[in-house]
PDB file of C-alpha atoms in Angstrom:
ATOM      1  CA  UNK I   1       0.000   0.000   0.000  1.00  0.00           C
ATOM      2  CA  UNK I   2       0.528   3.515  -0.359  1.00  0.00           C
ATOM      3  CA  UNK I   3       3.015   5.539   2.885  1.00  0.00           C
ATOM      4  CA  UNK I   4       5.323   8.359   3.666  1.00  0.00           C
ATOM      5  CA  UNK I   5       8.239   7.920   5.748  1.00  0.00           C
ATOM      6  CA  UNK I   6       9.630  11.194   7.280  1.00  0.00           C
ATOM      7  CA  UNK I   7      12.941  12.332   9.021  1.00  0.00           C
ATOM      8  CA  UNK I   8      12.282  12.098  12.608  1.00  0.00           C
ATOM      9  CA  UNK I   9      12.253  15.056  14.874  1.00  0.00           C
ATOM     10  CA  UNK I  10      12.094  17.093  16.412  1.00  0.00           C
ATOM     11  CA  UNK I  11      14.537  19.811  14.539  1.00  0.00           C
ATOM     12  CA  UNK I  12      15.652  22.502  16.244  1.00  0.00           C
ATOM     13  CA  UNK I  13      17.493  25.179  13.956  1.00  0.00           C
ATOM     14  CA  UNK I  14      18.669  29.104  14.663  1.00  0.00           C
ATOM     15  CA  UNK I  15      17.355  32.053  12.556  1.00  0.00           C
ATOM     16  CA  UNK I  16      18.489  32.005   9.336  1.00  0.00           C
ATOM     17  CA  UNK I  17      19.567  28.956   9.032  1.00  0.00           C
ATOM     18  CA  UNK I  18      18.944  26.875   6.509  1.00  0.00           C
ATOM     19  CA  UNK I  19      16.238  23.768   6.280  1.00  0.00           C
ATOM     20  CA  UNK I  20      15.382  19.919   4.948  1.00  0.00           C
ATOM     21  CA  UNK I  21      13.102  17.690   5.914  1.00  0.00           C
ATOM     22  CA  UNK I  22      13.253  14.431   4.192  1.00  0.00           C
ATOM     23  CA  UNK I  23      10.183  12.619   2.947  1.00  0.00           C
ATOM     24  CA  UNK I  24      10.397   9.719   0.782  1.00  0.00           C
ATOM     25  CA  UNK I  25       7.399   7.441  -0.514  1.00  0.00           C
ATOM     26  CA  UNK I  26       5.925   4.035  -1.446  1.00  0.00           C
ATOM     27  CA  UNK I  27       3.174   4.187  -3.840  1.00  0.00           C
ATOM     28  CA  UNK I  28       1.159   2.078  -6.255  1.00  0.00           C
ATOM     29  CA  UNK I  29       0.476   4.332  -9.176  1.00  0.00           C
ATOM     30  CA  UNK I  30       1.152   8.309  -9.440  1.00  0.00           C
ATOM     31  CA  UNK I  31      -0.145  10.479  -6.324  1.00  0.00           C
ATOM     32  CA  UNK I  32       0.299  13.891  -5.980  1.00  0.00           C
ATOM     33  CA  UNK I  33       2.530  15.136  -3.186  1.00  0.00           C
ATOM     34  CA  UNK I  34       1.707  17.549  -0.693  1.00  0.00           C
ATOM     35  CA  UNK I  35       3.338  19.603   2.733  1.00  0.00           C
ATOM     36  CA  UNK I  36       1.359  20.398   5.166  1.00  0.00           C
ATOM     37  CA  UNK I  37       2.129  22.475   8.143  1.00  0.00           C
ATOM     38  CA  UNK I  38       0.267  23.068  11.456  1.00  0.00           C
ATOM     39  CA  UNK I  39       0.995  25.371  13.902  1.00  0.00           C
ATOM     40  CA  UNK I  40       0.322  24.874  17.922  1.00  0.00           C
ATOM     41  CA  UNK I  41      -3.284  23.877  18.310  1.00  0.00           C
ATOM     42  CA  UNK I  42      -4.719  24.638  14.945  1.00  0.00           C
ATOM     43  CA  UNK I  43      -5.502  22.327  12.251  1.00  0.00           C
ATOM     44  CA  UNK I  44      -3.316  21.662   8.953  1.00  0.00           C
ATOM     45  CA  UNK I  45      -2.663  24.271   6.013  1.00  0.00           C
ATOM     46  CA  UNK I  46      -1.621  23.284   3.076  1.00  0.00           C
ATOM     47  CA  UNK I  47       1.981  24.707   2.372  1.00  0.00           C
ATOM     48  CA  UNK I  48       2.512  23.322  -1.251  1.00  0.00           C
ATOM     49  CA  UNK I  49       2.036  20.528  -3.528  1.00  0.00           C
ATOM     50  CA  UNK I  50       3.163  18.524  -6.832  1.00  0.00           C
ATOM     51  CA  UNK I  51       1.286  17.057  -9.122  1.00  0.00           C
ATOM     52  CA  UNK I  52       3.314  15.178 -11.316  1.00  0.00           C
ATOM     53  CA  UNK I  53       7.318  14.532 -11.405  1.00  0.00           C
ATOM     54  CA  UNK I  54       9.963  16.833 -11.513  1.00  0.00           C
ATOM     55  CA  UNK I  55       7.357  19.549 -10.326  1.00  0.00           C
ATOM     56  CA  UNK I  56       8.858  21.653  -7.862  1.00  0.00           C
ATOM     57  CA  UNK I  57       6.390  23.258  -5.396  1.00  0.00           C
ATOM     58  CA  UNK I  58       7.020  26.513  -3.403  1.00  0.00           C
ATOM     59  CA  UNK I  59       5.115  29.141  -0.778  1.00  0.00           C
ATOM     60  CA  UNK I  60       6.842  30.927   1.182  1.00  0.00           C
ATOM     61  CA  UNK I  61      10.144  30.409   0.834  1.00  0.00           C
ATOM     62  CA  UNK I  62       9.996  27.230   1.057  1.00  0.00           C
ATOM     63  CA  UNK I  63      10.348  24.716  -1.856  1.00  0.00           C
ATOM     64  CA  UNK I  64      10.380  20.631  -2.936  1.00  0.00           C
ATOM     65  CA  UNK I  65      10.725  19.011  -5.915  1.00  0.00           C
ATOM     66  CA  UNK I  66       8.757  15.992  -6.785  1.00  0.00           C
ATOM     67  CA  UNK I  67      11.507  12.966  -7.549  1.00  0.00           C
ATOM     68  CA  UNK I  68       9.884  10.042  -9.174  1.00  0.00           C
ATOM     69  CA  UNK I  69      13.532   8.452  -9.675  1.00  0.00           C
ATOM     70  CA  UNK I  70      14.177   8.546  -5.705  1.00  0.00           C
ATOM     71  CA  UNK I  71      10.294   8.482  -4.341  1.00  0.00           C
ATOM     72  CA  UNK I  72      11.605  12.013  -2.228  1.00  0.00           C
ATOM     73  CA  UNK I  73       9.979  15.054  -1.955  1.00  0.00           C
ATOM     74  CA  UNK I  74      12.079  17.045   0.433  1.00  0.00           C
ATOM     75  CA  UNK I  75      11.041  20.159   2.080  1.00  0.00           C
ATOM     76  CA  UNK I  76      13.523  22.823   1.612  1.00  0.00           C
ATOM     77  CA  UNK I  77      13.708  26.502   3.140  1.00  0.00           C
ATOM     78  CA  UNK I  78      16.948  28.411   2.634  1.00  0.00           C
ATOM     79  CA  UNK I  79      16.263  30.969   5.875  1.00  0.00           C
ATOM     80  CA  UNK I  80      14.024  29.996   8.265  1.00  0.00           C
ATOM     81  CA  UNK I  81      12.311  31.977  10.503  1.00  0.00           C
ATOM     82  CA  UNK I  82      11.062  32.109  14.137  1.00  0.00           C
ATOM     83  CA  UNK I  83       7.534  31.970  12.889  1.00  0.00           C
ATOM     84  CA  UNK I  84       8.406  28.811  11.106  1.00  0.00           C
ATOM     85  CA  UNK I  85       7.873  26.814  14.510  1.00  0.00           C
ATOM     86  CA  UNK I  86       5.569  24.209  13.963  1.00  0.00           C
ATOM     87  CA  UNK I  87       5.084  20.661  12.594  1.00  0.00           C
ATOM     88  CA  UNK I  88       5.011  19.802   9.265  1.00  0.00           C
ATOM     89  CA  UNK I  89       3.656  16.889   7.303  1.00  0.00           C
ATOM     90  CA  UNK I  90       4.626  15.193   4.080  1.00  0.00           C
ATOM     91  CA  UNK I  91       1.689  13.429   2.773  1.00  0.00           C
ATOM     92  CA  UNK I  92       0.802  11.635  -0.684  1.00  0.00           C
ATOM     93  CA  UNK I  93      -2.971  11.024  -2.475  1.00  0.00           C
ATOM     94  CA  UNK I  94      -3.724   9.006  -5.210  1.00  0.00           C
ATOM     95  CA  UNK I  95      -6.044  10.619  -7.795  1.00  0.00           C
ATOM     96  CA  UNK I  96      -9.060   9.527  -5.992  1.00  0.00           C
ATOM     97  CA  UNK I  97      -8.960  11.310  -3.344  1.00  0.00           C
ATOM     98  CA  UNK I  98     -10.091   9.306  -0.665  1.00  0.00           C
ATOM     99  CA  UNK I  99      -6.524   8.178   0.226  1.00  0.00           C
ATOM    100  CA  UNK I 100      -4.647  10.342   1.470  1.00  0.00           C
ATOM    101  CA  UNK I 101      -1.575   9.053   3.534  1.00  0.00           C
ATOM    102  CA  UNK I 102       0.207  11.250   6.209  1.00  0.00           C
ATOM    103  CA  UNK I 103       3.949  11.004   7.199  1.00  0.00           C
ATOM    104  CA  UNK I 104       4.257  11.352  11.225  1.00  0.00           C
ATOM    105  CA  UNK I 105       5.853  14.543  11.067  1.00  0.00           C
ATOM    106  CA  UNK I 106       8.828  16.658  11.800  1.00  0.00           C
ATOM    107  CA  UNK I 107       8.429  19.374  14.842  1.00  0.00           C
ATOM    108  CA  UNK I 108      10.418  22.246  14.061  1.00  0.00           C
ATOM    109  CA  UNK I 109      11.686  24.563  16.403  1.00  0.00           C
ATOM    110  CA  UNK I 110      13.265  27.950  15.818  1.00  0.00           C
ATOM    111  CA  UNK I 111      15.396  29.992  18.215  1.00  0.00           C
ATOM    112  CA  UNK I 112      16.416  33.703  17.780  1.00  0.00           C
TER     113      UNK I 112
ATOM    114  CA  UNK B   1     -11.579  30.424  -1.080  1.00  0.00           C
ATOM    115  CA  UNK B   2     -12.190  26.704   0.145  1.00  0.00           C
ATOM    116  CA  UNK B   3     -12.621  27.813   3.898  1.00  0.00           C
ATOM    117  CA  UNK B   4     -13.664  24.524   5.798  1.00  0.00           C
ATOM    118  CA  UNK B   5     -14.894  25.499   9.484  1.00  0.00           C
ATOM    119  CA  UNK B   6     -15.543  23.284  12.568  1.00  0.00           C
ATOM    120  CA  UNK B   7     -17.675  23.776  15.846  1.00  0.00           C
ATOM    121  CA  UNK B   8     -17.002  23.781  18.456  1.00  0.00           C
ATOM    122  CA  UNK B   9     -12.935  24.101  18.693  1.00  0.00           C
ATOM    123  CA  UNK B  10     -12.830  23.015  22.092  1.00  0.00           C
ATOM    124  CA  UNK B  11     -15.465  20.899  24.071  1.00  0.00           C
ATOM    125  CA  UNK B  12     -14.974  18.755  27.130  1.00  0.00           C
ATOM    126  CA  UNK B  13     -17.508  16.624  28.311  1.00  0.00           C
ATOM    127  CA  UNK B  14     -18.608  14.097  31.133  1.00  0.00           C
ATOM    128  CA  UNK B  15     -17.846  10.476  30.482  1.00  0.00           C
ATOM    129  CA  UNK B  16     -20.621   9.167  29.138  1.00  0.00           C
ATOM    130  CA  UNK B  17     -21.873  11.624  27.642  1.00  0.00           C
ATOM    131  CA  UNK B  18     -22.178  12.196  23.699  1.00  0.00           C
ATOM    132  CA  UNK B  19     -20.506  14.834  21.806  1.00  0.00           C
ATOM    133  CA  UNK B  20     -21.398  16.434  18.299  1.00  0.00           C
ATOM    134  CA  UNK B  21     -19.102  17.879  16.148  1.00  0.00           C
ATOM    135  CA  UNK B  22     -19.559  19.896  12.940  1.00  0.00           C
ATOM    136  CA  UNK B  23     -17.465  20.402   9.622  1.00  0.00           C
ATOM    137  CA  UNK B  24     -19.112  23.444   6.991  1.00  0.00           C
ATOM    138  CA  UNK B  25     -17.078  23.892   4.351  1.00  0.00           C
ATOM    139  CA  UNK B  26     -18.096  27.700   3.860  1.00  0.00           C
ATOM    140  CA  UNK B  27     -17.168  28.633   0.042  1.00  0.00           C
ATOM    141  CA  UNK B  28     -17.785  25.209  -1.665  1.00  0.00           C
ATOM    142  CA  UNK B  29     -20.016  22.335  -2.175  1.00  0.00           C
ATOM    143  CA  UNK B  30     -17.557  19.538  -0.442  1.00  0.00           C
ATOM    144  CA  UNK B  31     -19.018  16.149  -2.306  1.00  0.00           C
ATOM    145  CA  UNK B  32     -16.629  14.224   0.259  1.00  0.00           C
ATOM    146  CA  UNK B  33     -15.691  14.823   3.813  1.00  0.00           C
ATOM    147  CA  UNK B  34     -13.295  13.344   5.785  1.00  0.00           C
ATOM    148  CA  UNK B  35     -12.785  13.029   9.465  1.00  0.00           C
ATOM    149  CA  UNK B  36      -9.388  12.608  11.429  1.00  0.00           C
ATOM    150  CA  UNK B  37      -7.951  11.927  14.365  1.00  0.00           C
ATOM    151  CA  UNK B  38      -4.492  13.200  15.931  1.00  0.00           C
ATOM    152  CA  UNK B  39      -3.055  11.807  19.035  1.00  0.00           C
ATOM    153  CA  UNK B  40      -0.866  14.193  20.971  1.00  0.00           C
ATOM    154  CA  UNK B  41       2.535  14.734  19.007  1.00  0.00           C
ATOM    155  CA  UNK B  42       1.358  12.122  16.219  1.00  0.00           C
ATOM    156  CA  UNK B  43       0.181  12.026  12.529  1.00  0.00           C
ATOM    157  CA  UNK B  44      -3.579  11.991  11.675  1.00  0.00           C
ATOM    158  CA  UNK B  45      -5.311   8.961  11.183  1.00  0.00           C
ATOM    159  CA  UNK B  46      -8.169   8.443   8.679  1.00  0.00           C
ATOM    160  CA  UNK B  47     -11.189   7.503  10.784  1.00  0.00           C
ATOM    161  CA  UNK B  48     -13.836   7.592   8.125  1.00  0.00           C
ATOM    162  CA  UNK B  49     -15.064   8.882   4.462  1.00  0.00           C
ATOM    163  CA  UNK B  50     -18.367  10.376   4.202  1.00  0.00           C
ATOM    164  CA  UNK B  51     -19.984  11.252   0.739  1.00  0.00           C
ATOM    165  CA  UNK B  52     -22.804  13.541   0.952  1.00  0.00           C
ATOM    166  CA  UNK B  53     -26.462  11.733   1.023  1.00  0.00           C
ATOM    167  CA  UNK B  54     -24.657   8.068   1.603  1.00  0.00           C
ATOM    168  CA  UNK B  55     -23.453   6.175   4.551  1.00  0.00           C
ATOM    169  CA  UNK B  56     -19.603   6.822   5.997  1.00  0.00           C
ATOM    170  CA  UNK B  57     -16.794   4.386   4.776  1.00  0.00           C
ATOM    171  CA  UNK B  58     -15.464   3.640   8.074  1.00  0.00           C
ATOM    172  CA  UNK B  59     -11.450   2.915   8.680  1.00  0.00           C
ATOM    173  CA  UNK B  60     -10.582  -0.618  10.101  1.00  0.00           C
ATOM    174  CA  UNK B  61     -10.413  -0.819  13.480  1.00  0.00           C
ATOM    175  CA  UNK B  62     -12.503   2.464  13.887  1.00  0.00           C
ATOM    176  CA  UNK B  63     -16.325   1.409  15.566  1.00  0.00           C
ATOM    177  CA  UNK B  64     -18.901   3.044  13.453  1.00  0.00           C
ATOM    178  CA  UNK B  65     -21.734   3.052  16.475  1.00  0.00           C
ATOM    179  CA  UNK B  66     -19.312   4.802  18.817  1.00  0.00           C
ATOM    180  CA  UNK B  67     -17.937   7.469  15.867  1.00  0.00           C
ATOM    181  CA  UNK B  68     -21.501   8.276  14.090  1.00  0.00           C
ATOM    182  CA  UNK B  69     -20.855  10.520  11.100  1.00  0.00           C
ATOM    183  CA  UNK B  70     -23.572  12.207   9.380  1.00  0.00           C
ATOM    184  CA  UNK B  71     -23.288  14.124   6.022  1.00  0.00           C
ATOM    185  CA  UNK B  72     -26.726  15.507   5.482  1.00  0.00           C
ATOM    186  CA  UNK B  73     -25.851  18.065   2.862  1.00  0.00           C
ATOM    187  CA  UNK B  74     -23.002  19.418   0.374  1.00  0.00           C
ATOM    188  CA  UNK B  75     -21.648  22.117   3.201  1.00  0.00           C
ATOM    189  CA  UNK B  76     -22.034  20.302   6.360  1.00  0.00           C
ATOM    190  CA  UNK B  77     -20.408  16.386   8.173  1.00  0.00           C
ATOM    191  CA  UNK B  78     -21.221  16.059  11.970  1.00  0.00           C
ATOM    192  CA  UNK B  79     -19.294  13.249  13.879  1.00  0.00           C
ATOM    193  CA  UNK B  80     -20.789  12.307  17.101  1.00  0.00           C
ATOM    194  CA  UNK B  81     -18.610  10.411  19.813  1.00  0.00           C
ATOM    195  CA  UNK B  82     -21.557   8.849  21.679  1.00  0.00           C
ATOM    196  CA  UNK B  83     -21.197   7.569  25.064  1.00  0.00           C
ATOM    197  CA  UNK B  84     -17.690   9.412  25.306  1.00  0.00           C
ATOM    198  CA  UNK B  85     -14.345   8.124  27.186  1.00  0.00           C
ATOM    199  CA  UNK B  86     -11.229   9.631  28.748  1.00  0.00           C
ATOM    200  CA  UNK B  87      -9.666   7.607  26.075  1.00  0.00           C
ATOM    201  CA  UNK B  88     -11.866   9.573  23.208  1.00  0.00           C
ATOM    202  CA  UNK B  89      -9.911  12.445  24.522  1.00  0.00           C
ATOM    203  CA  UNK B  90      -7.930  13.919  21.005  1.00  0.00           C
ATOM    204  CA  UNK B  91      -7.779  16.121  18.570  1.00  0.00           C
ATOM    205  CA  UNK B  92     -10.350  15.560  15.690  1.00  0.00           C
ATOM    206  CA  UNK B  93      -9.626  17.231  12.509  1.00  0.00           C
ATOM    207  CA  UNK B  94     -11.734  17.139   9.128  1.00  0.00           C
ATOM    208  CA  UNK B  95     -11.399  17.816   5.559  1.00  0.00           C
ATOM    209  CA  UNK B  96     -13.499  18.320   2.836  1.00  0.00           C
ATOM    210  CA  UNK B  97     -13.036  17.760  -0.996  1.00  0.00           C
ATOM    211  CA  UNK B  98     -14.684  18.900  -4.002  1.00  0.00           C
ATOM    212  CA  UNK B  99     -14.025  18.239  -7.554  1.00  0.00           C
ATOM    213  CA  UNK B 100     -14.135  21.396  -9.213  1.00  0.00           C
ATOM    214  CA  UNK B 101     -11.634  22.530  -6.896  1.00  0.00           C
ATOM    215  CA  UNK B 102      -8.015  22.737  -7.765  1.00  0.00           C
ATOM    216  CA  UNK B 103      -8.076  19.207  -9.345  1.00  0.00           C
ATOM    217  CA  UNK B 104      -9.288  16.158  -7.539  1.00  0.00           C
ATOM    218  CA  UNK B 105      -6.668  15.281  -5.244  1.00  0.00           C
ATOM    219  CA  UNK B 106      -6.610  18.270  -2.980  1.00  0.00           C
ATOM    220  CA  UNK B 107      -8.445  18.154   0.478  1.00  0.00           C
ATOM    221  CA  UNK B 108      -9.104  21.274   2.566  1.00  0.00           C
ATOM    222  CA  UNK B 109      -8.952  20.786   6.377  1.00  0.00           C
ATOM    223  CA  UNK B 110     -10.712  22.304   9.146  1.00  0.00           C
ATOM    224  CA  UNK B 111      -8.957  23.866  12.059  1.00  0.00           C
ATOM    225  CA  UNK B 112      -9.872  20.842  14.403  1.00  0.00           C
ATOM    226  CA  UNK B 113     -11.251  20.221  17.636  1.00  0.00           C
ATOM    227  CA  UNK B 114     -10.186  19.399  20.984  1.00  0.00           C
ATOM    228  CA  UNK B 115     -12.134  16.835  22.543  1.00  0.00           C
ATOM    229  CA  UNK B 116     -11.405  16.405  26.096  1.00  0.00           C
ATOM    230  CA  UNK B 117     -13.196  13.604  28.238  1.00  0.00           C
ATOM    231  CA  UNK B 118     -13.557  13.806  32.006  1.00  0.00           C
TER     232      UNK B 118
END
């Protein structure tokens, strides 16, 4: 069946400093590939997404590039921030749309 | 656009007790919701799949008498927790989906809600 494996956190980075989570995949057919973040007690927003491979998706300074070669989609930010503090979650979804497959997530902490 | 709402955010109730919970999406006609759960410091777990005017698709392991899920209409889900626990207590998150949105794959979530069970 279809998963996400993600790097174990938590990360904790300084200001400015620059970011990857790894997420890597198992899948059946072609899913799309999404990050999600969520911030202390609120529910998930969707930070970006790729459709199909090679597409690299980006908000906010932050960036990953769908790899159909490695199964990776790695979340990349080249300056983090303090408001960046939060968890984030690679997740995958075949066309369907009623599977949708969460990796455990990464806390990450910033510090001025 | 796609704004997906939930009611209450934060409820805590007696054990025994049953508990409704609603998911609007406000912008869209959602023709399938979906309801979460979230453990403290964990990833969210598919509980069930409703589509609007049918019966939920329940998750294994998930008891579909306890977890009621009703989708009466294209802009509203409601997940009752009847008979409630301590160890119901958790964060319940849902999402809602609709096909003219942004292709098919993309799910909009709600801000969740804290269930807490004394």
């Amino acid at each position: 069946g279809n998963s996400v494996t993600q790097m174990e956190g938590p990360v904790t980075l300084s200001e400015e400093a620059f970011l990857t989570i790894n997420c890597t995949y198992t899948a059946t057919g072609y899913p799309s590939l999404f990050w999600y973040v969520q911030y202390p007690g609120e529910g998930l927003q969707l930070l970006l997404k790729a459709t199909k491979a090679d597409d690299k998706g980006s908000n906010k300074g932050f960036e990953a590039t769908y790899r159909k070669e490695t199964t990776s989609f790695h979340l990349e930010k080249g300056s983090v921030q303090v408001s960046d503090s939060a968890v984030y979650f690679c997740a995958l979804s075949e066309i369907n749309n009623n599977d949708m497959r969460f990796g455990a997530g990464t806390r990450l902490t910033v510090k001025p | 656009g796609a704004v997906v709402s939930q009611h209450p955010s934060r409820v805590i109730c007696k054990s025994g007790t049953s508990v409704k919970i609603e998911c609007r999406s406000l912008d869209f006609q959602a023709t399938t919701m979906f309801w979460y759960r979230q453990f403290p410091k964990q990833s969210l777990m598919l509980m069930a799949t409703s589509n609007e005017g049918s019966k939920a698709t329940y998750e294994q392991g998930v008891e579909k008498d306890k977890f009621l899920i009703n989708h009466a209409s294209l802009t509203l889900s409601t997940l009752t927790v009847t008979s409630a626990h301590p160890e119901d207590s958790s964060f319940y998150i849902c999402s809602a989906s609709a096909r003219r949105l942004a292709g098919r794959d993309e799910q909009y979530f709600g801000p969740g809600t804290r269930l807490t069970v004394t």
